[in-house]
GROMACS .gro file of C-alpha atoms in nm:
model
  299
    1MET     CA    1   3.971  -0.998  -0.260
    2CYS     CA    2   4.078  -0.977  -0.634
    3ASN     CA    3   4.444  -0.852  -0.676
    4ALA     CA    4   4.518  -0.564  -0.944
    5LEU     CA    5   4.640  -0.779  -1.227
    6GLN     CA    6   4.327  -0.997  -1.194
    7GLU     CA    7   4.103  -0.744  -1.158
    8SER     CA    8   4.266  -0.538  -1.484
    9VAL     CA    9   4.238  -0.891  -1.677
   10MET     CA   10   3.847  -0.939  -1.560
   11ALA     CA   11   3.802  -0.565  -1.681
   12ALA     CA   12   3.941  -0.615  -2.021
   13GLU     CA   13   3.752  -0.933  -2.070
   14ALA     CA   14   3.396  -0.803  -1.925
   15ARG     CA   15   3.123  -0.732  -2.149
   16GLN     CA   16   2.979  -0.413  -1.938
   17THR     CA   17   2.641  -0.351  -1.876
   18CYS     CA   18   2.432  -0.035  -2.024
   19TYR     CA   19   2.515   0.167  -1.678
   20GLU     CA   20   2.822   0.373  -1.777
   21GLY     CA   21   2.862   0.727  -1.859
   22ASN     CA   22   2.499   0.922  -1.901
   23ALA     CA   23   2.331   0.621  -1.793
   24VAL     CA   24   2.478   0.608  -1.458
   25GLN     CA   25   2.366   0.972  -1.431
   26ASN     CA   26   1.989   0.885  -1.556
   27PHE     CA   27   2.010   0.576  -1.313
   28GLN     CA   28   2.065   0.814  -1.021
   29VAL     CA   29   1.801   1.081  -1.146
   30PHE     CA   30   1.561   0.807  -1.146
   31LEU     CA   31   1.627   0.682  -0.799
   32GLU     CA   32   1.616   1.037  -0.680
   33GLN     CA   33   1.308   1.104  -0.812
   34SER     CA   34   1.085   0.783  -0.747
   35GLU     CA   35   1.268   0.679  -0.408
   36GLN     CA   36   1.248   0.316  -0.547
   37HIS     CA   37   1.541   0.170  -0.317
   38LYS     CA   38   1.363   0.357  -0.009
   39ILE     CA   39   1.036   0.159  -0.055
   40ILE     CA   40   1.223  -0.162  -0.175
   41LEU     CA   41   1.424  -0.147   0.183
   42GLN     CA   42   1.080  -0.115   0.349
   43CYS     CA   43   0.996  -0.449   0.217
   44LEU     CA   44   1.312  -0.614   0.272
   45HIS     CA   45   1.317  -0.495   0.656
   46ASN     CA   46   0.970  -0.687   0.687
   47ILE     CA   47   1.075  -1.003   0.489
   48LEU     CA   48   1.426  -1.067   0.546
   49PRO     CA   49   1.511  -1.116   0.919
   50ALA     CA   50   1.261  -1.392   0.910
   51GLU     CA   51   1.410  -1.524   0.597
   52PHE     CA   52   1.776  -1.467   0.731
   53LYS     CA   53   1.678  -1.684   1.069
   54ARG     CA   54   1.581  -1.987   0.848
   55ILE     CA   55   1.867  -1.933   0.612
   56GLY     CA   56   2.128  -1.943   0.890
   57ALA     CA   57   1.991  -2.188   1.127
   58GLY     CA   58   2.267  -2.405   1.288
   59LYS     CA   59   2.538  -2.257   1.006
   60SER     CA   60   2.891  -2.146   1.131
   61SER     CA   61   2.944  -1.928   0.814
   62LEU     CA   62   2.727  -1.757   0.566
   63ASP     CA   63   2.824  -1.645   0.220
   64VAL     CA   64   2.642  -1.402   0.019
   65LEU     CA   65   2.604  -1.329  -0.362
   66GLY     CA   66   2.478  -0.995  -0.517
   67VAL     CA   67   2.405  -0.997  -0.897
   68GLY     CA   68   2.418  -0.641  -1.064
   69SER     CA   69   2.451  -0.505  -0.722
   70GLY     CA   70   2.539  -0.155  -0.871
   71GLY     CA   71   2.634   0.106  -0.626
   72GLY     CA   72   2.594  -0.155  -0.328
   73GLY     CA   73   2.342   0.083  -0.119
   74LEU     CA   74   2.081  -0.211  -0.091
   75ASP     CA   75   2.364  -0.491  -0.046
   76ALA     CA   76   2.472  -0.291   0.243
   77GLU     CA   77   2.147  -0.253   0.403
   78MET     CA   78   2.082  -0.647   0.340
   79ILE     CA   79   2.451  -0.725   0.507
   80ALA     CA   80   2.358  -0.488   0.811
   81LEU     CA   81   2.041  -0.723   0.861
   82LEU     CA   82   2.241  -1.028   0.837
   83GLN     CA   83   2.489  -0.929   1.077
   84SER     CA   84   2.227  -0.823   1.304
   85THR     CA   85   2.044  -1.156   1.285
   86PHE     CA   86   2.362  -1.356   1.325
   87PRO     CA   87   2.648  -1.087   1.508
   88ALA     CA   88   2.844  -1.390   1.569
   89VAL     CA   89   2.868  -1.561   1.240
   90PRO     CA   90   3.142  -1.465   0.976
   91ILE     CA   91   3.024  -1.366   0.647
   92THR     CA   92   3.148  -1.336   0.295
   93ALA     CA   93   3.021  -1.128   0.021
   94ASP     CA   94   3.059  -1.199  -0.364
   95VAL     CA   95   2.943  -0.920  -0.600
   96VAL     CA   96   2.907  -0.950  -0.973
   97GLU     CA   97   2.852  -0.614  -1.158
   98GLY     CA   98   2.954  -0.522  -1.527
   99SER     CA   99   2.955  -0.138  -1.463
  100SER     CA  100   3.294  -0.013  -1.378
  101GLN     CA  101   3.137   0.312  -1.231
  102LEU     CA  102   2.878   0.135  -1.000
  103ILE     CA  103   3.157  -0.119  -0.864
  104ASP     CA  104   3.372   0.158  -0.807
  105ASN     CA  105   3.110   0.362  -0.604
  106PHE     CA  106   3.011   0.013  -0.434
  107LYS     CA  107   3.399   0.003  -0.311
  108ALA     CA  108   3.394   0.359  -0.181
  109LEU     CA  109   3.105   0.262   0.043
  110VAL     CA  110   3.298  -0.054   0.173
  111ALA     CA  111   3.576   0.183   0.236
  112LYS     CA  112   3.361   0.423   0.477
  113THR     CA  113   3.141   0.171   0.612
  114ILE     CA  114   3.250   0.005   0.967
  115ASN     CA  115   3.044  -0.308   0.929
  116LEU     CA  116   3.119  -0.374   0.551
  117GLN     CA  117   3.486  -0.340   0.634
  118LYS     CA  118   3.468  -0.682   0.816
  119ILE     CA  119   3.357  -0.874   0.544
  120PRO     CA  120   3.591  -1.010   0.259
  121PHE     CA  121   3.464  -0.911  -0.062
  122ALA     CA  122   3.532  -1.087  -0.384
  123TRP     CA  123   3.455  -0.855  -0.652
  124HIS     CA  124   3.365  -1.004  -1.001
  125PHE     CA  125   3.372  -0.719  -1.265
  126MET     CA  126   3.171  -0.880  -1.513
  127THR     CA  127   2.785  -0.949  -1.646
  128SER     CA  128   2.548  -1.221  -1.516
  129ASP     CA  129   2.619  -1.403  -1.805
  130ASP     CA  130   2.998  -1.389  -1.809
  131TYR     CA  131   3.001  -1.495  -1.432
  132MET     CA  132   2.789  -1.796  -1.532
  133ARG     CA  133   3.039  -1.894  -1.840
  134GLU     CA  134   3.334  -1.826  -1.620
  135VAL     CA  135   3.209  -2.039  -1.312
  136LYS     CA  136   3.085  -2.312  -1.550
  137ALA     CA  137   3.416  -2.323  -1.745
  138LYS     CA  138   3.624  -2.349  -1.393
  139GLY     CA  139   3.381  -2.625  -1.260
  140ASP     CA  140   3.455  -2.508  -0.905
  141MET     CA  141   3.114  -2.356  -0.778
  142LYS     CA  142   3.139  -2.135  -0.448
  143ARG     CA  143   2.779  -2.172  -0.306
  144PHE     CA  144   2.595  -1.947  -0.134
  145ASP     CA  145   2.306  -1.931   0.162
  146PHE     CA  146   2.161  -1.598   0.021
  147ILE     CA  147   2.165  -1.481  -0.355
  148HIS     CA  148   2.004  -1.143  -0.484
  149MET     CA  149   1.929  -1.012  -0.786
  150VAL     CA  150   1.741  -0.669  -0.768
  151HIS     CA  151   1.603  -0.511  -1.088
  152MET     CA  152   1.893  -0.680  -1.290
  153ILE     CA  153   1.710  -0.971  -1.459
  154TYR     CA  154   1.633  -0.775  -1.748
  155TYR     CA  155   2.000  -0.804  -1.886
  156VAL     CA  156   2.058  -1.163  -1.897
  157ASP     CA  157   2.036  -1.385  -2.248
  158ASN     CA  158   1.847  -1.678  -2.132
  159LEU     CA  159   1.592  -1.652  -1.809
  160ALA     CA  160   1.531  -2.022  -1.743
  161ASP     CA  161   1.917  -2.076  -1.768
  162THR     CA  162   2.009  -1.810  -1.566
  163ILE     CA  163   1.752  -1.906  -1.280
  164LYS     CA  164   1.853  -2.260  -1.293
  165PHE     CA  165   2.202  -2.162  -1.238
  166TYR     CA  166   2.177  -1.947  -0.964
  167HIS     CA  167   1.933  -2.210  -0.812
  168SER     CA  168   2.202  -2.452  -0.832
  169LEU     CA  169   2.467  -2.248  -0.625
  170LEU     CA  170   2.239  -2.246  -0.326
  171LYS     CA  171   2.366  -2.432  -0.023
  172ASN     CA  172   2.113  -2.634   0.209
  173ASN     CA  173   1.811  -2.417   0.319
  174GLY     CA  174   1.943  -2.111   0.094
  175ARG     CA  175   1.772  -1.843  -0.074
  176LEU     CA  176   1.728  -1.692  -0.424
  177MET     CA  177   1.579  -1.346  -0.372
  178ILE     CA  178   1.486  -1.179  -0.734
  179ILE     CA  179   1.342  -0.854  -0.749
  180THR     CA  180   1.207  -0.729  -1.103
  181ALA     CA  181   0.923  -0.532  -1.253
  182ALA     CA  182   0.547  -0.647  -1.156
  183SER     CA  183   0.368  -0.784  -1.450
  184ASN     CA  184   0.179  -0.443  -1.611
  185ALA     CA  185   0.391  -0.208  -1.410
  186GLY     CA  186   0.487   0.070  -1.642
  187SER     CA  187   0.789  -0.030  -1.753
  188ASP     CA  188   0.649  -0.379  -1.819
  189ILE     CA  189   0.397  -0.230  -2.052
  190LEU     CA  190   0.626   0.024  -2.252
  191TRP     CA  191   0.891  -0.222  -2.323
  192LYS     CA  192   0.639  -0.523  -2.433
  193THR     CA  193   0.448  -0.237  -2.652
  194TYR     CA  194   0.779  -0.099  -2.829
  195LYS     CA  195   0.991  -0.419  -2.825
  196LYS     CA  196   1.120  -0.359  -3.160
  197GLU     CA  197   1.229  -0.035  -3.075
  198LEU     CA  198   1.373  -0.115  -2.726
  199CYS     CA  199   1.503  -0.475  -2.678
  200ILE     CA  200   1.793  -0.420  -2.911
  201ASN     CA  201   2.090  -0.353  -2.725
  202ASP     CA  202   2.159  -0.506  -2.378
  203ILE     CA  203   1.803  -0.587  -2.310
  204LYS     CA  204   1.708  -0.838  -2.572
  205ASP     CA  205   1.369  -0.935  -2.398
  206TYR     CA  206   1.180  -0.770  -2.107
  207HIS     CA  207   1.139  -1.004  -1.796
  208SER     CA  208   0.879  -0.912  -1.564
  209SER     CA  209   0.743  -1.109  -1.269
  210ARG     CA  210   0.515  -1.289  -1.519
  211GLU     CA  211   0.805  -1.441  -1.710
  212VAL     CA  212   1.008  -1.500  -1.376
  213ILE     CA  213   0.709  -1.688  -1.229
  214SER     CA  214   0.627  -1.889  -1.542
  215CYS     CA  215   1.009  -1.988  -1.522
  216LEU     CA  216   0.987  -2.095  -1.159
  217LYS     CA  217   0.678  -2.295  -1.226
  218SER     CA  218   0.822  -2.502  -1.526
  219GLN     CA  219   1.120  -2.580  -1.328
  220GLY     CA  220   0.904  -2.686  -1.042
  221LEU     CA  221   1.073  -2.444  -0.794
  222LYS     CA  222   0.879  -2.334  -0.446
  223TYR     CA  223   0.865  -1.923  -0.405
  224ASP     CA  224   0.672  -1.685  -0.245
  225GLU     CA  225   0.596  -1.342  -0.419
  226HIS     CA  226   0.572  -1.009  -0.240
  227VAL     CA  227   0.433  -0.731  -0.433
  228ILE     CA  228   0.604  -0.379  -0.408
  229SER     CA  229   0.360  -0.087  -0.478
  230LYS     CA  230   0.485   0.238  -0.587
  231THR     CA  231   0.429   0.509  -0.812
  232PHE     CA  232   0.605   0.853  -0.859
  233ASP     CA  233   0.564   1.194  -1.040
  234ILE     CA  234   0.688   1.182  -1.397
  235SER     CA  235   0.517   1.524  -1.514
  236GLU     CA  236   0.854   1.643  -1.614
  237CYS     CA  237   0.851   1.384  -1.884
  238PHE     CA  238   0.614   1.590  -2.081
  239ASN     CA  239   0.815   1.903  -2.064
  240PRO     CA  240   1.064   1.898  -2.324
  241SER     CA  241   1.300   2.150  -2.211
  242SER     CA  242   1.324   1.942  -1.837
  243GLN     CA  243   1.650   1.791  -1.790
  244THR     CA  244   1.497   1.583  -1.526
  245GLY     CA  245   1.239   1.467  -1.782
  246GLU     CA  246   1.503   1.392  -2.033
  247HIS     CA  247   1.685   1.184  -1.783
  248LEU     CA  248   1.398   0.968  -1.667
  249LEU     CA  249   1.276   0.910  -2.017
  250SER     CA  250   1.629   0.815  -2.131
  251PHE     CA  251   1.645   0.571  -1.823
  252PHE     CA  252   1.294   0.441  -1.900
  253THR     CA  253   1.420   0.327  -2.253
  254ALA     CA  254   1.781   0.271  -2.168
  255LYS     CA  255   1.884   0.530  -2.421
  256ASP     CA  256   2.168   0.768  -2.318
  257HIS     CA  257   1.928   1.045  -2.511
  258PHE     CA  258   1.566   0.979  -2.547
  259TYR     CA  259   1.502   1.264  -2.777
  260GLN     CA  260   1.780   1.178  -3.026
  261SER     CA  261   1.693   0.810  -3.012
  262PHE     CA  262   1.368   0.782  -3.158
  263THR     CA  263   1.179   0.923  -3.452
  264PRO     CA  264   0.903   1.202  -3.376
  265GLU     CA  265   0.637   0.958  -3.442
  266ILE     CA  266   0.763   0.702  -3.200
  267ARG     CA  267   0.878   0.958  -2.934
  268ALA     CA  268   0.494   1.069  -2.942
  269GLY     CA  269   0.359   0.723  -2.910
  270MET     CA  270   0.589   0.625  -2.626
  271LEU     CA  271   0.471   0.978  -2.433
  272ASP     CA  272   0.128   0.879  -2.513
  273LEU     CA  273   0.151   0.540  -2.372
  274LEU     CA  274   0.344   0.663  -2.037
  275ARG     CA  275   0.061   0.898  -1.958
  276ASN     CA  276  -0.226   0.699  -2.067
  277LYS     CA  277  -0.139   0.334  -2.005
  278CYS     CA  278   0.164   0.327  -1.758
  279SER     CA  279   0.058   0.591  -1.505
  280THR     CA  280  -0.243   0.773  -1.351
  281GLU     CA  281  -0.304   1.163  -1.340
  282LYS     CA  282  -0.417   1.338  -1.015
  283ASP     CA  283  -0.445   1.681  -0.993
  284GLY     CA  284  -0.267   1.738  -1.334
  285ARG     CA  285   0.032   1.537  -1.266
  286VAL     CA  286   0.107   1.218  -1.395
  287PHE     CA  287   0.211   0.943  -1.178
  288PHE     CA  288   0.393   0.623  -1.324
  289ASN     CA  289   0.367   0.288  -1.174
  290ILE     CA  290   0.687   0.121  -1.069
  291ASN     CA  291   0.553  -0.169  -0.894
  292SER     CA  292   0.815  -0.435  -0.822
  293SER     CA  293   0.778  -0.813  -0.752
  294CYS     CA  294   0.995  -0.967  -0.464
  295ILE     CA  295   1.014  -1.320  -0.532
  296ILE     CA  296   1.184  -1.540  -0.285
  297VAL     CA  297   1.301  -1.885  -0.418
  298TYR     CA  298   1.368  -2.159  -0.193
  299ALA     CA  299   1.651  -2.403  -0.225
   0.00000   0.00000   0.00000
């Protein structure tokens, strides 16, 4: 666990993600409306128990790294699964997260969750890119049995370097799990179509499963892919007076305020794309495609 001085120094040096202030609220509204974490958890409960048995076979301790762990909800579930698979094996957890609000939420979750209180956490308040730079500068690489990156690969500067780095941190028989938007999911279509308007701040290039798998193949890495299919109702996005719609549109475009961030022409084009290319309509409602790809990379 980092002490207060270390945390303050790290906080001062950290290049934070876009998940601060209004962005956190936009994210929470998206999670509530889409139930994305619920559908991801269903997939993980199907996939991870068997993977964990392979990862932990014969090991006397297990080390987990979460990159872009947010508020820790999914991390807590994955750790519980690992604990239930190896109840007598000690586990450590490192967390890399660039949002001060979300890392505080994670710490609060640990404080009230009995099974998490048994685990020593190391908090790295920084972005993935900063963590990579720090580890390389120190030359002292802690290695991990399981590394997970859930919907955060969009925020890295260099996708190929990121995958190569985290794969290099895997211990014998370890696994790197990357969950990202599936190729041709709604967000993939939106960000590729409006790259000039959207890829200007934290996200410089939008990495869907297509780009991730291309990198894995080019590096000769073995992987399995599991598609997580999901749509949700975004009809509120087409009601300009809807606060929920505003939050969702702001989340989709990584902007604090959708209606203030783009010209009327760009807004109209995005809304048309969301309705006609990124979604399907049923009974007068618009259902956005948020298919994800869960990619398990072997050590």
